[in-house]
Amino acid sequence: MHYAQTEVYAEDPKEQVLHLERKEDDSAGEESASAADRILRMETQNLSVYYQEVRGVDRVDMPVYADRVTALIGPSGCGKTTFLRSLNRMHDLTKGARVTGKALLDGKDIYAPGQDPILVRRKIGMVFQKPNPFPTMSIYDNVSSGLRLAGIRKRSILDEAVEYSLTHAALWNEVKDRLKSHAFSLSGGQQQRLCIARALAVEPEVILMDEPTSSLDPKGTASIEELITMLKEEVTIIMVTHNMHQAMRISDYTAFFYLGSLIEFGRTKQIFTHPREEKTEEYVGGQFG
Amino acid sequence: MTLKTRYLRDRIVVSLLASMTALVVIPLCVIIAYVGINGIGALSWDFFTEELGSPARAMQGRPTGLAHSIVGTLIIDSLAVCMAAPVGIGTGILLSEFPDHPVNPILRVLTSTLNGMPAVLMGMLAFSLVVKPMGRFSALAGSFALALVMLPIIARAVEGVLNITPWSIREAGLALGLPRWRVTLSMVLPAAKRGVVTGVLIAFARAAGEAAPLLFTSFGNNYMNTNILKPMDTLPQRLYSLAISPYRQWHSMGWAAGIVLMIIVLASFAAARLLSRESAGLHIKSDRSKKPESNKEV
Ligand SMILES: Nc1ncnc2c1ncn2[C@@H]1O[C@H](COP(=O)(O)OP(=O)(O)OP(=O)(O)O)[C@@H](O)[C@H]1O
Ligand SMILES: [Mg+2]
């Protein structure tokens, strides 16, 4: 598999500024760089996740910057999915799973008593590794389901939301003439984009994506990557990926997990070119062979 | 193992399965044929339009039929489904989707108890709960007794089918910020629709053939009655009383009652299948993705 090389950044004037800043800040360390030019959307503080008594994620402190793409990388079983799911309280559903520490969204802990997990998930959407459209619904109904079932009935609003989300998910042109047909009539990659559209329709502030391209072919992967790059103007994206090239291409920040711990967090470029930790270097280097 | 022996094994297994199937199907066909042959002669126009009346009618050769039992069966059985389906489906949902709900242990005991109870006891229960307070036998009491027969079957079936609907559907719904009950009603239940309908049908078929729960409840009636607060006739119960009657004509009418009962059950199966076909959960074949042990209420 070969992809066009990586300088997605350079096309975006804003990002060029970022580039320059990065150069300056490289020496000063990522902490100050981040604080200077970025708004914090989320932040975890001492966040751990336990399955029964086994710790799946171990005391993670990690910032998530607004309108940026953060990639989570690390070997299989290191807790990426577990960490991701703790960011919108999906573990509430798993018996025996327990989360300690804090996960702040816009400064408020989503695990604080009195926080409604339903409202939290409204603001923090999720796209799963395997496309999971609702099996009984049409394409239109799939995308509009979040709004419809939250009580929005007005046809014009729904229509608009469906078109907007499908367009943003780069699927509109392919399905605009058959919105009423069944979601399962779509290909795997289209289904995945449908799921992204469905998540977009409720206008979340943050979208969590667990290996969104793992079941796709190079073309589908490319269109989802393009989509993510486009989406980050409006939403904050946290994405798990096993593909180092992908992380380099589309993420602004990268977090390297190992055995449940966050080993290193930094700007993607720095992680891949000048990792501070030996473990990161081994992993990232190993991946490039 | 050589290829040849594998083929041989395959053939043995297939023929074994075929003979097992035959073992089940043959008696079924024999029963249907036997009922058909014995009853077909009594299936006249009068059979569907006349009420039974007193034995004198049969003896004098005046027109007599089971219109009142057919109507009664339809009324009592559909009323019973209306009572049992919502409660049974609700119970199934609670057991499967909200396993930590505090009432669940009680529900489990109740449904298992009901499930193991002989049908005649359902009649007794309905007698003391409905007939006694009302002071008379009624179709309503009969429906209640049949609903008790259906209830555990529906609850079990719904719990079972919900347990095998992919967990990913629930996660997808919850990740949209929808409450659990919403996800259950709008996403999980539609995906499981076929299984739910089948469960209700099986319960219906089982209850439709019961005579025992109706003895002390809907009681029976030789004449047409459509008032659910009064005694009403039903096919299974009538079948029984015709069979033990001393009149030849009534015997063959009993067989005919059997035919009609079978047709009613088969027709409702066909109708329900047809109705639930489109957009039903045809798509949950392959994906039985893991469901976490249990889940807290959200
Ligand atoms: N429901 C669960 N119950 C118990 N242990 C679990 C559960 N889910 C995950 N784990 C364990 O937690 C650890 C982290 O799993 P996780 O799924 O987060 O890994 P991952 O980094 O996403 O891996 P992959 O890249 O293979 O998807 C693993 O050791 C796994 O066995
Ligand atoms: Mg994972």
Coordinates of C-alpha atoms and ligand atoms in Angstrom, one line a residue:
Chain A
M1 CA 0.0 0.0 0.0
H2 CA 1.4 3.3 -0.9
Y3 CA 0.0 6.7 -0.1
A4 CA 0.8 10.1 -1.3
Q5 CA 3.3 11.6 1.2
T6 CA 2.2 13.4 4.2
E7 CA 2.3 17.2 4.2
V8 CA -1.4 17.7 4.6
Y9 CA -0.6 20.5 6.9
A10 CA 1.0 22.8 4.4
E11 CA -2.2 23.2 2.5
D12 CA -3.8 24.9 5.4
P13 CA -2.6 28.4 6.2
K14 CA -3.5 28.0 9.9
E15 CA -1.5 24.9 10.1
Q16 CA 1.5 26.6 8.6
V17 CA 1.5 28.9 11.5
L18 CA 1.3 25.9 13.7
H19 CA 4.3 24.5 12.0
L20 CA 6.4 27.6 12.7
E21 CA 5.4 27.6 16.3
R22 CA 6.2 24.0 16.6
K23 CA 9.7 24.7 15.4
E24 CA 10.2 27.3 18.1
D25 CA 8.6 25.2 20.8
D26 CA 10.3 22.0 20.1
S27 CA 13.0 23.0 22.4
A28 CA 10.7 24.5 25.1
G29 CA 8.8 21.2 25.3
E30 CA 5.3 20.3 24.2
E31 CA 3.6 21.4 27.4
S32 CA 4.1 25.1 26.9
A33 CA 3.5 24.8 23.2
S34 CA 0.1 23.3 23.8
A35 CA -0.9 25.7 26.4
A36 CA 0.0 28.7 24.3
D37 CA -2.0 28.1 21.2
R38 CA -4.6 25.5 22.0
I39 CA -8.0 25.4 23.7
L40 CA -8.4 22.3 25.8
R41 CA -11.6 20.5 24.9
M42 CA -11.1 17.5 27.1
E43 CA -8.6 16.4 29.7
T44 CA -8.1 13.3 31.7
Q45 CA -6.7 13.4 35.1
N46 CA -5.4 10.3 36.8
L47 CA -7.9 8.3 34.8
S48 CA -7.8 4.5 35.4
V49 CA -10.1 1.8 34.1
Y50 CA -10.5 -1.5 35.9
Y51 CA -12.0 -4.7 34.6
Q52 CA -12.9 -6.4 37.8
E53 CA -9.6 -5.9 39.6
V54 CA -7.4 -5.8 36.5
R55 CA -6.3 -2.4 35.5
G56 CA -6.9 -1.9 31.8
V57 CA -5.8 1.8 31.7
D58 CA -3.4 3.1 34.3
R59 CA -3.6 6.7 35.7
V60 CA -3.6 8.6 32.4
D61 CA -3.2 12.3 32.3
M62 CA -3.8 13.5 28.8
P63 CA -5.1 16.7 27.1
V64 CA -7.3 16.8 24.1
Y65 CA -7.1 20.0 22.1
A66 CA -10.2 21.5 20.5
D67 CA -10.7 21.1 16.8
R68 CA -7.6 18.9 16.4
V69 CA -7.1 15.3 15.7
T70 CA -5.5 13.2 18.4
A71 CA -4.3 9.8 17.5
L72 CA -4.0 7.0 20.0
I73 CA -1.4 4.4 19.1
G74 CA 0.2 1.4 20.7
P75 CA 0.4 -2.3 20.5
S76 CA -2.7 -4.5 20.6
G77 CA -4.2 -4.9 24.0
C78 CA -2.5 -1.8 25.5
G79 CA -5.8 -0.2 26.4
K80 CA -6.5 2.2 23.5
T81 CA -10.1 1.1 23.1
T82 CA -10.6 0.9 26.9
F83 CA -9.3 4.5 27.2
L84 CA -11.4 5.8 24.3
R85 CA -14.6 4.2 25.7
S86 CA -13.9 5.9 29.1
L87 CA -14.1 9.3 27.4
N88 CA -17.9 9.0 26.8
R89 CA -18.8 6.7 29.6
M90 CA -19.4 3.7 27.5
H91 CA -18.0 1.6 30.3
D92 CA -21.1 2.3 32.3
L93 CA -22.6 -0.5 30.3
T94 CA -20.0 -3.1 31.0
K95 CA -20.5 -5.0 34.2
G96 CA -17.3 -5.2 36.2
A97 CA -15.8 -2.2 34.5
R98 CA -14.9 0.7 36.8
V99 CA -13.5 4.1 36.0
T100 CA -11.6 6.2 38.5
G101 CA -10.0 9.6 38.2
K102 CA -11.4 12.4 36.1
A103 CA -12.3 13.1 32.5
L104 CA -13.0 16.7 31.9
L105 CA -15.1 18.0 29.1
D106 CA -14.8 21.8 28.8
G107 CA -13.6 21.8 32.4
K108 CA -16.4 19.7 33.9
D109 CA -15.8 16.1 35.0
I110 CA -18.1 13.8 33.0
Y111 CA -17.9 11.3 35.9
A112 CA -18.9 13.8 38.5
P113 CA -22.0 12.8 40.5
G114 CA -25.1 14.3 38.8
Q115 CA -23.6 14.2 35.4
D116 CA -26.0 12.6 33.0
P117 CA -24.3 10.0 30.8
I118 CA -26.9 10.6 28.2
L119 CA -26.0 14.3 27.9
V120 CA -22.3 13.4 28.0
R121 CA -22.7 11.0 25.0
R122 CA -24.7 13.7 23.2
K123 CA -21.7 15.9 23.3
I124 CA -19.1 13.1 22.8
G125 CA -20.1 10.9 19.9
M126 CA -18.5 7.6 18.9
V127 CA -17.7 5.7 15.7
F128 CA -17.0 2.0 16.2
Q129 CA -14.4 -0.2 14.6
K130 CA -17.0 -2.3 12.9
P131 CA -19.7 -0.4 11.0
N132 CA -22.9 -0.8 13.0
P133 CA -25.8 0.8 11.2
F134 CA -29.2 0.2 12.7
P135 CA -30.3 -3.0 10.9
T136 CA -34.0 -2.1 10.6
M137 CA -33.6 1.4 9.3
S138 CA -33.1 3.1 6.0
I139 CA -30.1 5.3 5.2
Y140 CA -32.2 8.4 6.0
D141 CA -33.5 7.0 9.2
N142 CA -30.1 5.9 10.3
V143 CA -28.6 9.4 10.0
S144 CA -31.6 11.1 11.4
S145 CA -32.2 8.6 14.3
G146 CA -30.3 10.6 16.9
L147 CA -32.3 13.7 16.3
R148 CA -35.6 12.0 15.7
L149 CA -35.5 9.9 18.7
A150 CA -34.5 12.9 20.8
G151 CA -37.8 14.4 19.8
I152 CA -37.1 16.5 16.7
R153 CA -40.0 15.9 14.4
K154 CA -39.8 18.7 11.9
R155 CA -39.1 17.4 8.5
S156 CA -37.2 20.3 7.2
I157 CA -34.7 20.2 10.1
L158 CA -34.2 16.5 9.7
D159 CA -33.8 16.8 5.9
E160 CA -31.2 19.5 6.4
A161 CA -29.3 17.5 9.1
V162 CA -29.3 14.4 6.9
E163 CA -27.9 16.2 3.9
Y164 CA -25.4 18.1 6.0
S165 CA -24.1 15.0 7.7
L166 CA -24.0 12.8 4.7
T167 CA -22.2 15.5 2.8
H168 CA -19.6 15.9 5.5
A169 CA -19.2 12.2 5.7
A170 CA -18.5 12.2 1.9
L171 CA -21.4 9.9 1.2
W172 CA -24.1 12.3 0.0
N173 CA -23.4 12.0 -3.7
E174 CA -23.4 8.2 -3.5
V175 CA -26.7 7.9 -1.7
K176 CA -28.8 11.0 -2.3
D177 CA -31.0 9.2 -4.8
R178 CA -31.7 6.2 -2.5
L179 CA -32.0 7.6 1.0
K180 CA -35.0 5.4 1.6
S181 CA -33.2 2.2 0.8
H182 CA -31.8 -0.1 3.4
A183 CA -28.6 0.7 5.3
F184 CA -27.4 -2.8 4.6
S185 CA -27.5 -2.2 0.9
L186 CA -24.4 -0.1 1.3
S187 CA -20.8 -1.5 1.1
G188 CA -18.7 -1.8 4.2
G189 CA -16.9 1.4 3.6
Q190 CA -20.2 3.2 2.9
Q191 CA -21.7 1.8 6.0
Q192 CA -18.7 3.1 8.0
R193 CA -19.2 6.6 6.5
L194 CA -22.9 6.3 7.2
C195 CA -22.0 5.6 10.9
I196 CA -19.8 8.7 10.8
A197 CA -22.7 10.7 9.4
R198 CA -25.0 9.4 12.0
A199 CA -22.6 10.5 14.7
L200 CA -22.2 13.9 13.1
A201 CA -26.0 14.5 12.8
V202 CA -26.4 15.1 16.5
E203 CA -23.6 17.8 16.3
P204 CA -21.2 16.5 19.0
E205 CA -18.3 18.5 20.2
V206 CA -16.0 15.5 20.2
I207 CA -16.0 12.4 18.1
L208 CA -14.3 9.2 19.3
M209 CA -13.2 6.9 16.5
D210 CA -12.0 3.4 17.2
E211 CA -9.9 2.2 14.2
P212 CA -12.5 3.7 11.8
T213 CA -10.6 2.5 8.7
S214 CA -9.6 -1.0 9.8
S215 CA -12.3 -2.7 7.8
L216 CA -11.8 -0.6 4.7
D217 CA -9.9 -0.8 1.4
P218 CA -7.3 1.9 0.5
K219 CA -9.9 4.0 -1.3
G220 CA -12.4 3.9 1.6
T221 CA -9.5 4.6 4.0
A222 CA -8.5 7.6 1.9
S223 CA -11.9 9.1 1.8
I224 CA -12.4 8.7 5.6
E225 CA -9.0 10.3 6.2
E226 CA -9.9 13.2 4.0
L227 CA -13.2 13.4 5.9
I228 CA -11.4 13.5 9.2
T229 CA -9.1 16.2 8.0
M230 CA -12.1 18.2 6.9
L231 CA -14.1 17.6 10.0
K232 CA -11.6 18.9 12.4
E233 CA -12.5 22.4 11.6
E234 CA -15.7 21.8 13.5
V235 CA -15.2 18.9 15.8
T236 CA -12.5 17.5 18.0
I237 CA -11.5 14.0 17.0
I238 CA -9.8 11.3 19.0
M239 CA -8.9 8.3 16.9
V240 CA -7.4 4.9 17.6
T241 CA -5.2 3.6 14.8
H242 CA -2.8 0.8 14.1
N243 CA -1.5 2.5 11.0
M244 CA 1.4 4.8 11.7
H245 CA 1.3 6.4 8.3
Q246 CA -2.3 7.2 9.0
A247 CA -1.5 8.8 12.3
M248 CA 1.2 10.9 10.6
R249 CA -1.0 11.9 7.8
I250 CA -4.0 13.1 9.7
S251 CA -3.4 13.6 13.4
D252 CA -2.0 16.7 15.1
Y253 CA -1.3 15.1 18.3
T254 CA -0.3 11.5 19.1
A255 CA -0.6 9.6 22.3
F256 CA 1.4 6.4 22.7
F257 CA 0.0 3.8 25.0
Y258 CA 1.8 0.8 26.4
L259 CA 0.5 -1.8 28.8
G260 CA -2.3 0.5 29.9
S261 CA -0.1 3.5 30.5
L262 CA 0.3 6.7 28.5
I263 CA 4.0 6.6 27.7
E264 CA 4.2 9.7 25.7
F265 CA 2.0 12.5 24.4
G266 CA 3.0 15.2 22.0
R267 CA 2.7 16.7 18.6
T268 CA 2.5 14.0 16.0
K269 CA 5.6 15.1 14.2
Q270 CA 7.6 15.2 17.4
I271 CA 6.4 11.7 18.4
F272 CA 7.4 10.3 15.1
T273 CA 10.7 12.1 14.6
H274 CA 12.0 12.9 18.1
P275 CA 10.3 10.6 20.6
R276 CA 11.4 11.3 24.1
E277 CA 10.8 7.9 25.4
E278 CA 12.7 4.8 24.4
K279 CA 9.6 2.7 24.3
T280 CA 8.0 5.1 21.8
E281 CA 11.0 5.1 19.7
E282 CA 11.1 1.3 19.6
Y283 CA 7.4 1.0 18.7
V284 CA 7.4 3.8 16.2
G285 CA 10.7 2.7 14.8
G286 CA 9.7 -0.9 14.7
Q287 CA 6.6 0.0 12.7
F288 CA 8.7 1.7 10.1
G289 CA 11.2 -1.2 10.1
Chain B
M1 CA -8.9 -39.9 7.5
T2 CA -9.3 -40.3 3.8
L3 CA -11.5 -38.1 1.7
K4 CA -13.7 -41.1 1.0
T5 CA -14.5 -41.8 4.7
R6 CA -15.3 -38.1 5.1
Y7 CA -17.8 -38.3 2.4
L8 CA -19.2 -41.4 3.9
R9 CA -19.5 -39.8 7.3
D10 CA -21.2 -36.8 5.8
R11 CA -23.7 -39.0 4.1
I12 CA -24.4 -40.9 7.3
V13 CA -25.0 -37.8 9.3
V14 CA -27.3 -36.3 6.7
S15 CA -29.4 -39.5 6.4
L16 CA -29.5 -39.7 10.2
L17 CA -30.8 -36.1 10.3
A18 CA -33.3 -36.9 7.6
S19 CA -34.7 -39.9 9.4
M20 CA -35.0 -37.9 12.6
T21 CA -36.9 -35.2 10.8
A22 CA -39.2 -37.9 9.3
L23 CA -39.7 -39.2 12.8
V24 CA -41.1 -35.9 13.8
V25 CA -43.0 -35.1 10.6
I26 CA -44.7 -38.4 10.1
P27 CA -46.8 -38.5 13.3
L28 CA -47.7 -34.8 12.6
C29 CA -49.0 -35.7 9.2
V30 CA -50.8 -38.7 10.5
I31 CA -52.6 -36.6 13.1
I32 CA -53.5 -34.0 10.6
A33 CA -54.8 -36.6 8.1
Y34 CA -56.7 -38.4 10.7
V35 CA -58.5 -35.3 12.0
G36 CA -59.1 -34.2 8.4
I37 CA -60.6 -37.5 7.3
N38 CA -62.9 -37.8 10.3
G39 CA -64.0 -34.2 10.4
I40 CA -64.3 -33.2 6.8
G41 CA -67.8 -34.7 6.5
A42 CA -69.1 -32.4 9.2
L43 CA -67.8 -29.2 7.6
S44 CA -71.0 -28.0 6.1
W45 CA -72.3 -24.5 5.7
D46 CA -74.3 -24.9 8.8
F47 CA -71.2 -25.8 10.8
F48 CA -70.0 -22.2 10.3
T49 CA -73.3 -20.4 10.6
E50 CA -75.4 -22.2 13.2
E51 CA -75.0 -22.4 16.9
L52 CA -75.0 -25.8 18.6
G53 CA -78.3 -25.4 20.6
S54 CA -79.6 -28.2 22.7
P55 CA -79.0 -31.9 22.0
A56 CA -82.5 -32.1 20.7
R57 CA -81.4 -30.3 17.6
A58 CA -78.9 -32.9 16.7
M59 CA -81.3 -35.7 17.5
Q60 CA -84.1 -34.2 15.3
G61 CA -81.6 -33.5 12.5
R62 CA -82.2 -29.8 12.7
P63 CA -79.3 -27.6 11.5
T64 CA -76.6 -27.2 14.1
G65 CA -73.0 -25.9 14.0
L66 CA -70.2 -24.4 16.0
A67 CA -70.3 -20.8 14.8
H68 CA -70.5 -19.7 18.5
S69 CA -67.4 -21.7 19.4
I70 CA -65.4 -20.3 16.5
V71 CA -66.4 -16.7 17.4
G72 CA -65.8 -17.4 21.1
T73 CA -62.3 -18.8 20.4
L74 CA -61.4 -15.8 18.3
I75 CA -62.6 -13.4 20.9
I76 CA -61.1 -15.2 23.9
D77 CA -57.8 -16.0 22.3
S78 CA -57.2 -12.5 20.8
L79 CA -58.2 -10.9 24.1
A80 CA -55.7 -13.2 25.8
V81 CA -52.9 -12.2 23.4
C82 CA -53.7 -8.5 24.0
M83 CA -53.3 -9.1 27.7
A84 CA -50.3 -11.4 27.6
A85 CA -48.2 -9.8 24.8
P86 CA -47.5 -6.4 26.4
V87 CA -46.8 -7.9 29.8
G88 CA -44.8 -10.8 28.4
I89 CA -42.7 -8.6 26.1
G90 CA -42.1 -6.1 28.8
T91 CA -41.0 -8.8 31.2
G92 CA -38.6 -10.2 28.5
I93 CA -37.2 -6.8 27.9
L94 CA -36.6 -6.2 31.6
L95 CA -34.9 -9.6 32.0
S96 CA -32.7 -9.1 29.0
E97 CA -31.9 -5.4 28.8
F98 CA -32.0 -4.4 32.5
P99 CA -30.6 -7.5 34.2
D100 CA -29.7 -5.6 37.3
H101 CA -33.2 -4.3 37.9
P102 CA -34.3 -5.1 41.4
V103 CA -37.6 -6.8 40.4
N104 CA -35.8 -9.3 38.1
P105 CA -35.3 -12.0 40.6
I106 CA -39.0 -12.0 41.5
L107 CA -39.9 -11.9 37.8
R108 CA -37.7 -14.9 37.2
V109 CA -39.3 -16.9 39.9
L110 CA -42.8 -15.9 38.7
T111 CA -42.2 -16.8 35.1
S112 CA -40.6 -20.1 35.9
T113 CA -43.4 -20.9 38.3
L114 CA -46.0 -20.0 35.7
N115 CA -44.2 -22.0 33.1
G116 CA -44.2 -25.1 35.2
M117 CA -47.7 -24.8 36.3
P118 CA -50.3 -27.2 34.8
A119 CA -52.8 -25.4 32.7
V120 CA -55.7 -26.4 34.8
L121 CA -54.2 -24.5 37.7
M122 CA -54.2 -21.4 35.6
G123 CA -57.9 -21.9 35.3
M124 CA -58.1 -22.2 39.1
L125 CA -56.1 -19.1 39.5
A126 CA -58.3 -17.2 37.1
F127 CA -61.3 -18.6 38.9
S128 CA -60.3 -17.2 42.2
L129 CA -58.9 -13.9 40.9
V130 CA -61.6 -13.0 38.3
V131 CA -64.6 -15.4 38.4
K132 CA -65.1 -15.2 42.2
P133 CA -65.0 -11.4 42.5
M134 CA -67.2 -10.9 39.5
G135 CA -69.6 -13.5 40.7
R136 CA -69.9 -15.3 37.4
F137 CA -68.2 -17.1 34.6
S138 CA -67.1 -15.0 31.7
A139 CA -65.0 -14.9 28.6
L140 CA -62.9 -12.3 30.3
A141 CA -61.9 -14.8 32.9
G142 CA -61.1 -17.3 30.2
S143 CA -58.9 -14.9 28.4
F144 CA -57.1 -14.1 31.7
A145 CA -56.4 -17.8 32.3
L146 CA -55.1 -18.2 28.7
A147 CA -53.0 -15.1 29.2
L148 CA -51.4 -16.8 32.2
V149 CA -50.5 -19.7 29.9
M150 CA -49.0 -17.4 27.3
L151 CA -47.1 -15.1 29.6
P152 CA -44.1 -17.1 30.6
I153 CA -43.7 -18.4 27.0
I154 CA -43.6 -14.9 25.6
A155 CA -41.3 -13.6 28.3
R156 CA -38.8 -16.4 27.8
A157 CA -38.9 -16.1 24.0
V158 CA -38.4 -12.3 24.1
E159 CA -35.6 -12.6 26.6
G160 CA -33.9 -15.2 24.4
V161 CA -34.2 -13.3 21.2
L162 CA -33.0 -10.0 22.7
N163 CA -30.0 -11.8 24.2
I164 CA -28.9 -12.8 20.7
T165 CA -29.4 -9.4 19.1
P166 CA -26.0 -7.9 18.5
W167 CA -24.7 -5.8 21.3
S168 CA -23.3 -3.3 18.8
I169 CA -26.8 -2.1 18.0
R170 CA -27.2 -0.9 21.6
E171 CA -23.8 0.7 21.7
A172 CA -24.6 2.5 18.5
G173 CA -27.8 3.9 20.0
L174 CA -26.3 4.8 23.3
A175 CA -23.4 6.6 21.7
L176 CA -25.9 8.9 20.0
G177 CA -26.9 10.1 23.5
L178 CA -30.2 8.2 23.6
P179 CA -31.5 6.8 26.8
R180 CA -31.5 3.0 27.3
W181 CA -35.3 2.6 27.0
R182 CA -35.3 4.6 23.8
V183 CA -32.6 2.4 22.3
T184 CA -34.4 -0.7 23.5
L185 CA -37.8 0.3 21.9
S186 CA -36.5 1.9 18.7
M187 CA -33.5 -0.1 17.8
V188 CA -33.2 -3.4 19.7
L189 CA -36.8 -4.4 19.6
P190 CA -37.3 -3.7 15.8
A191 CA -34.2 -5.7 15.1
A192 CA -35.6 -8.6 17.1
K193 CA -39.1 -8.2 15.7
R194 CA -39.3 -11.5 14.0
G195 CA -38.2 -13.4 17.1
V196 CA -40.7 -11.5 19.2
V197 CA -43.5 -12.2 16.8
T198 CA -42.6 -15.9 16.7
G199 CA -42.5 -16.1 20.5
V200 CA -46.0 -14.5 20.7
L201 CA -47.2 -17.0 18.1
I202 CA -45.9 -20.0 19.8
A203 CA -47.5 -18.9 23.0
F204 CA -50.7 -18.3 21.1
A205 CA -50.7 -21.7 19.5
R206 CA -50.0 -23.3 22.8
A207 CA -52.8 -21.5 24.6
A208 CA -55.3 -21.8 21.7
G209 CA -55.3 -25.6 22.2
E210 CA -55.9 -25.5 25.9
A211 CA -59.3 -26.6 27.2
A212 CA -58.4 -27.0 30.9
P213 CA -58.0 -23.4 31.8
L214 CA -61.3 -22.5 30.4
L215 CA -63.4 -25.0 32.3
F216 CA -64.0 -22.8 35.3
T217 CA -63.6 -19.5 33.6
S218 CA -65.3 -19.0 30.3
F219 CA -67.3 -22.1 31.2
G220 CA -68.8 -22.8 27.7
N221 CA -72.1 -22.0 26.1
N222 CA -74.3 -23.8 23.6
Y223 CA -75.5 -20.5 22.1
M224 CA -73.8 -17.5 20.4
N225 CA -72.6 -14.9 22.8
T226 CA -70.3 -12.0 22.1
N227 CA -70.5 -10.3 25.5
I228 CA -67.1 -10.9 27.2
L229 CA -68.7 -10.6 30.6
K230 CA -70.8 -13.7 30.0
P231 CA -69.9 -17.4 29.6
M232 CA -68.6 -18.1 26.1
D233 CA -67.8 -21.2 24.1
T234 CA -64.4 -22.2 22.7
L235 CA -63.3 -24.9 20.2
P236 CA -61.0 -26.9 22.4
Q237 CA -63.5 -27.1 25.2
R238 CA -66.3 -27.8 22.8
L239 CA -64.2 -30.4 21.1
Y240 CA -63.9 -32.2 24.4
S241 CA -67.5 -32.1 25.3
L242 CA -68.6 -33.2 21.8
A243 CA -66.2 -36.1 21.9
I244 CA -67.6 -37.5 25.1
S245 CA -71.3 -36.9 24.0
P246 CA -73.4 -39.8 23.0
Y247 CA -74.3 -38.5 19.6
R248 CA -72.7 -39.7 16.4
Q249 CA -73.3 -36.3 14.7
W250 CA -71.6 -34.5 17.5
H251 CA -68.6 -36.8 17.3
S252 CA -67.9 -35.8 13.8
M253 CA -68.5 -32.2 14.6
G254 CA -65.8 -32.6 17.3
W255 CA -63.3 -33.7 14.6
A256 CA -64.4 -30.8 12.5
A257 CA -63.8 -28.5 15.4
G258 CA -60.2 -29.9 15.5
I259 CA -59.8 -28.9 11.8
V260 CA -61.0 -25.4 12.4
L261 CA -58.8 -25.0 15.4
M262 CA -55.7 -26.1 13.4
I263 CA -56.7 -23.7 10.6
I264 CA -57.0 -20.8 13.0
V265 CA -53.6 -21.4 14.4
L266 CA -52.0 -21.9 11.0
A267 CA -53.7 -18.9 9.6
S268 CA -52.5 -16.7 12.4
F269 CA -48.9 -18.0 11.9
A270 CA -49.1 -17.2 8.3
A271 CA -50.6 -13.7 8.8
A272 CA -48.1 -12.7 11.5
R273 CA -45.2 -14.0 9.4
L274 CA -46.3 -11.9 6.5
L275 CA -46.9 -8.8 8.6
S276 CA -43.5 -9.0 10.2
R277 CA -41.6 -9.9 7.1
E278 CA -40.7 -6.6 5.6
S279 CA -37.9 -4.6 7.3
A280 CA -37.8 -7.3 10.0
G281 CA -34.5 -8.3 11.6
L282 CA -33.3 -10.4 8.7
H283 CA -29.9 -9.0 9.3
I284 CA -28.9 -10.3 12.6
K285 CA -27.9 -13.7 11.2
S286 CA -24.2 -13.6 11.3
D287 CA -23.3 -11.0 13.8
R288 CA -23.8 -12.4 17.3
S289 CA -21.2 -10.2 18.7
K290 CA -20.5 -10.6 22.3
K291 CA -22.7 -9.1 24.9
P292 CA -21.1 -8.1 28.1
E293 CA -22.1 -10.2 31.0
S294 CA -24.6 -7.7 32.1
N295 CA -25.1 -4.0 32.1
K296 CA -26.0 -1.4 34.5
E297 CA -29.0 0.8 34.0
V298 CA -28.0 4.1 32.4
Ligands
LIG1 N1 -14.7 -6.3 28.8 C1 -13.4 -6.6 29.2 N2 -13.3 -7.4 30.3 C2 -12.1 -7.7 30.8 N3 -10.9 -7.3 30.2 C3 -11.0 -6.5 29.1 C4 -12.2 -6.2 28.6 N4 -12.0 -5.4 27.5 C5 -10.7 -5.3 27.4 N5 -10.0 -6.0 28.4 C6 -8.6 -6.1 28.6 O1 -8.1 -4.8 28.7 C7 -6.9 -4.6 28.0 C8 -6.9 -3.5 27.0 O2 -7.9 -3.8 26.0 P1 -8.2 -2.8 24.8 O3 -9.4 -3.4 24.1 O4 -8.4 -1.5 25.4 O5 -6.9 -2.9 23.9 P2 -6.6 -2.1 22.6 O6 -5.4 -1.3 22.8 O7 -7.8 -1.4 22.1 O8 -6.2 -3.3 21.6 P3 -6.4 -3.5 20.1 O9 -5.4 -2.6 19.4 O10 -6.1 -4.9 19.8 O11 -7.8 -3.1 19.8 C9 -6.6 -6.0 27.3 O12 -5.7 -6.6 28.1 C10 -7.9 -6.7 27.4 O13 -7.7 -8.0 27.5
MG2 MG -9.1 -1.7 20.3

